[in-house]
Amino acid sequence: MVQRDNCILVIFGASGDLTRRKLVPALFSLYEKDLLPEKFAVLGVSRTKMTDASFRKTLAEGVEDAEAKPDPDDFRKFAKLLFYLSIDPGEARDYGKLSKRLKKLDESLKTGGNFIYYLSIAPSMYEVIVENLGTAGLQKEKKQDQAYKRIIVEKPFGYDLESGKALNKKLTKVFREPQIYRIDHYLGKETVQNLLVFRFSNGIFEPLWNRNFVDHVEITASETVGVGTRGRYYDSSGALRDMVQNHLLQILGIIAMEPPPSFDSFSVRNETVKVFQSLKPIAEDEVDQYVVRGQYTKSQINGQIIPGYREEEHVDPFSRTETFAAMKVFIENWRWGGVPFYIRTGKRLPTRVTEVVIHFKRTPHILFQHKKDEQAVPNQLIIRIQPDEGILLNFGMKRPGTGFHVEKVSMDFHYSDLGDTSLADAYERLLLDCIQGDPTLFARGDAVESCWRFVDPILNRWQNNPDETIYGYPAGTWGPRQATHLLTQPGLDWHYPCRNLVEDGLFCEL
Ligand code: BG6
């Protein structure tokens, strides 16, 4: 087991939303579960003028907004671990102040000189902060005292392949790769980690997990929300950069990887990288064939007018940014050659669901045919990542009565059946892993670059051909109809999930 290490977590962008909404509530939850190291502190850093006391007060409000109300006494105790320093992270000369404050805190709290820097700030600041930390020598790990220095970087890791590479270059010029933790919060989701356990702790699924038995695979991440207040960021990003290049390809990596020789960060990440390297490239002139993009338009849902994407705040009224992307992907290796993986994500879809559906092949011969042309019921394994987390297996059974009529039934497992086990927030898991020095669930530099290499031609095609088709879809629907044309096998359609994990397949959200 990796040792828990005392440390100071330095958060750049401490006055920002992510710190308030996600990071501090996650740290507080770890504190309540007694999972933080014995000696631990947070040093918030940003330009906003604040004292330790006002910083603590702002964060208390963030924690109070969270679903589970904290015990005020517990939070007061936890808040004593929070400190604040106002500097301009873009100014090299301010790092002297940072260094001094860290030294003082480290000496008084006995955190052993271990520092983790969290970049919870605009990506345009990443490179300058890394450079400034390097110039101030704050990244140096001294052999004699074995103190560690780590850096956590939030997505986006670049804007395309070129900038992704440039960011990696800058990071690795100052920090060694093992010091770098690129956070993809999907990897922190309990149910994404369960994909690994499900695949590699059961003997019965793995023999079927290949081109001989799997017909196709779907990965869907649908959201009901629009872009909200994030129009400025989103309009220069789009669904492909925001969700596919990172979260969905990471899920694909876990679904498609080979069993690693052992469960350590090196072996596990080697296997996912091999998947990314095996993705069949989609050339710029093939984009129409493999990718469909869409943008939500104004509509009415339950009597409420929902604005179209172009009417959202900070969005260009002529924007051609995609809020929906669906694609057909192939993995060129012996396990998956010829098996299509259909990936789909979008905002303002009918329900919030992330799931993977493994569609197994039909039986080679149909014995029980009720009507002429009736097809055998193919087995489906639905792995629900959120919400109503669980797993459902569909199969055919005899309908009681005369004849041999086959009915599709299901076997299901819901995480909620495990009683009061609540699923930890992704940030909780990932922050703890970083503190413990375990990068297994963080994206490695080569993985990030391979994913950019795959999506780059698609982005280029759209950027270089501004008139390239983008389909509108009314908010609250499953995206443009053209997305179904990607599924070229006769009779095939996407799986349309409901909020609850049920044997569905119909549009059922009301
Ligand atoms: C973020 C994207 O990375 O993931 C958001 O920037 C998206 O646009 C979010 O809404 C989805 O995360 P989750 O955990 O709600 O599925």
PDB file of N, CA and C and ligand atoms in Angstrom, residues 155 185-186 189 223 225 230 233-234 242-243 246-247 347 352 354 386, ligand 1:
ATOM      1  N   LYS A 155      -8.022  19.678 -16.907  1.00  0.00           N
ATOM      2  CA  LYS A 155      -8.228  19.797 -18.343  1.00  0.00           C
ATOM      3  C   LYS A 155      -8.740  21.204 -18.676  1.00  0.00           C
ATOM      4  N   HIS A 185     -11.711  14.023 -14.428  1.00  0.00           N
ATOM      5  CA  HIS A 185     -12.555  13.620 -13.302  1.00  0.00           C
ATOM      6  C   HIS A 185     -13.387  12.368 -13.606  1.00  0.00           C
ATOM      7  N   TYR A 186     -13.513  11.995 -14.891  1.00  0.00           N
ATOM      8  CA  TYR A 186     -14.233  10.759 -15.190  1.00  0.00           C
ATOM      9  C   TYR A 186     -13.496   9.543 -14.627  1.00  0.00           C
ATOM     10  N   LYS A 189     -14.455   8.644 -11.140  1.00  0.00           N
ATOM     11  CA  LYS A 189     -15.809   8.146 -10.842  1.00  0.00           C
ATOM     12  C   LYS A 189     -15.715   6.679 -10.457  1.00  0.00           C
ATOM     13  N   GLU A 223     -26.197  14.976 -21.501  1.00  0.00           N
ATOM     14  CA  GLU A 223     -26.472  15.923 -20.419  1.00  0.00           C
ATOM     15  C   GLU A 223     -27.742  16.686 -20.740  1.00  0.00           C
ATOM     16  N   VAL A 225     -28.286  19.681 -19.250  1.00  0.00           N
ATOM     17  CA  VAL A 225     -27.958  21.105 -19.116  1.00  0.00           C
ATOM     18  C   VAL A 225     -27.463  21.684 -20.438  1.00  0.00           C
ATOM     19  N   ARG A 230     -21.100  29.163 -19.010  1.00  0.00           N
ATOM     20  CA  ARG A 230     -19.758  28.856 -19.529  1.00  0.00           C
ATOM     21  C   ARG A 230     -19.631  29.113 -21.033  1.00  0.00           C
ATOM     22  N   TYR A 233     -16.102  29.995 -22.603  1.00  0.00           N
ATOM     23  CA  TYR A 233     -15.185  28.852 -22.735  1.00  0.00           C
ATOM     24  C   TYR A 233     -15.704  27.888 -23.792  1.00  0.00           C
ATOM     25  N   TYR A 234     -17.001  27.534 -23.675  1.00  0.00           N
ATOM     26  CA  TYR A 234     -17.524  26.445 -24.486  1.00  0.00           C
ATOM     27  C   TYR A 234     -17.515  26.782 -25.973  1.00  0.00           C
ATOM     28  N   ASP A 242     -14.374  19.185 -25.351  1.00  0.00           N
ATOM     29  CA  ASP A 242     -14.829  19.250 -23.962  1.00  0.00           C
ATOM     30  C   ASP A 242     -15.073  17.858 -23.363  1.00  0.00           C
ATOM     31  N   MET A 243     -15.581  16.940 -24.171  1.00  0.00           N
ATOM     32  CA  MET A 243     -15.977  15.632 -23.618  1.00  0.00           C
ATOM     33  C   MET A 243     -15.306  14.439 -24.305  1.00  0.00           C
ATOM     34  N   ASN A 246     -11.153  13.720 -24.030  1.00  0.00           N
ATOM     35  CA  ASN A 246     -10.681  13.312 -22.697  1.00  0.00           C
ATOM     36  C   ASN A 246     -11.584  12.228 -22.108  1.00  0.00           C
ATOM     37  N   HIS A 247     -12.747  12.637 -21.547  1.00  0.00           N
ATOM     38  CA  HIS A 247     -13.567  11.700 -20.774  1.00  0.00           C
ATOM     39  C   HIS A 247     -13.971  10.447 -21.566  1.00  0.00           C
ATOM     40  N   LYS A 347     -25.134  18.250 -25.144  1.00  0.00           N
ATOM     41  CA  LYS A 347     -25.827  19.047 -24.125  1.00  0.00           C
ATOM     42  C   LYS A 347     -27.274  19.208 -24.578  1.00  0.00           C
ATOM     43  N   ARG A 352     -29.863  12.985 -18.311  1.00  0.00           N
ATOM     44  CA  ARG A 352     -28.435  12.962 -17.973  1.00  0.00           C
ATOM     45  C   ARG A 352     -28.038  11.515 -17.685  1.00  0.00           C
ATOM     46  N   THR A 354     -24.625   8.632 -18.369  1.00  0.00           N
ATOM     47  CA  THR A 354     -23.384   8.166 -19.001  1.00  0.00           C
ATOM     48  C   THR A 354     -23.401   6.652 -18.904  1.00  0.00           C
ATOM     49  N   GLN A 386     -23.506   6.720 -14.670  1.00  0.00           N
ATOM     50  CA  GLN A 386     -24.290   7.648 -13.848  1.00  0.00           C
ATOM     51  C   GLN A 386     -25.578   7.998 -14.563  1.00  0.00           C
TER      52      GLN A 386
HETATM   53  C1  BG6 B   1     -16.658  18.653 -17.840  1.00  0.00           C
HETATM   54  C2  BG6 B   1     -17.101  19.442 -19.034  1.00  0.00           C
HETATM   55  O1  BG6 B   1     -15.341  18.207 -18.013  1.00  0.00           O
HETATM   56  O2  BG6 B   1     -17.521  17.535 -17.659  1.00  0.00           O
HETATM   57  C3  BG6 B   1     -18.557  19.865 -18.864  1.00  0.00           C
HETATM   58  O3  BG6 B   1     -16.276  20.570 -19.195  1.00  0.00           O
HETATM   59  C4  BG6 B   1     -19.435  18.701 -18.576  1.00  0.00           C
HETATM   60  O4  BG6 B   1     -19.014  20.561 -20.024  1.00  0.00           O
HETATM   61  C5  BG6 B   1     -18.869  17.876 -17.428  1.00  0.00           C
HETATM   62  O5  BG6 B   1     -20.717  19.189 -18.244  1.00  0.00           O
HETATM   63  C6  BG6 B   1     -19.658  16.600 -17.246  1.00  0.00           C
HETATM   64  O6  BG6 B   1     -19.240  15.974 -16.084  1.00  0.00           O
HETATM   65  P1  BG6 B   1     -20.226  15.055 -15.252  1.00  0.00           P
HETATM   66  O7  BG6 B   1     -19.378  14.528 -14.146  1.00  0.00           O
HETATM   67  O8  BG6 B   1     -21.347  15.923 -14.793  1.00  0.00           O
HETATM   68  O9  BG6 B   1     -20.684  14.003 -16.201  1.00  0.00           O
END
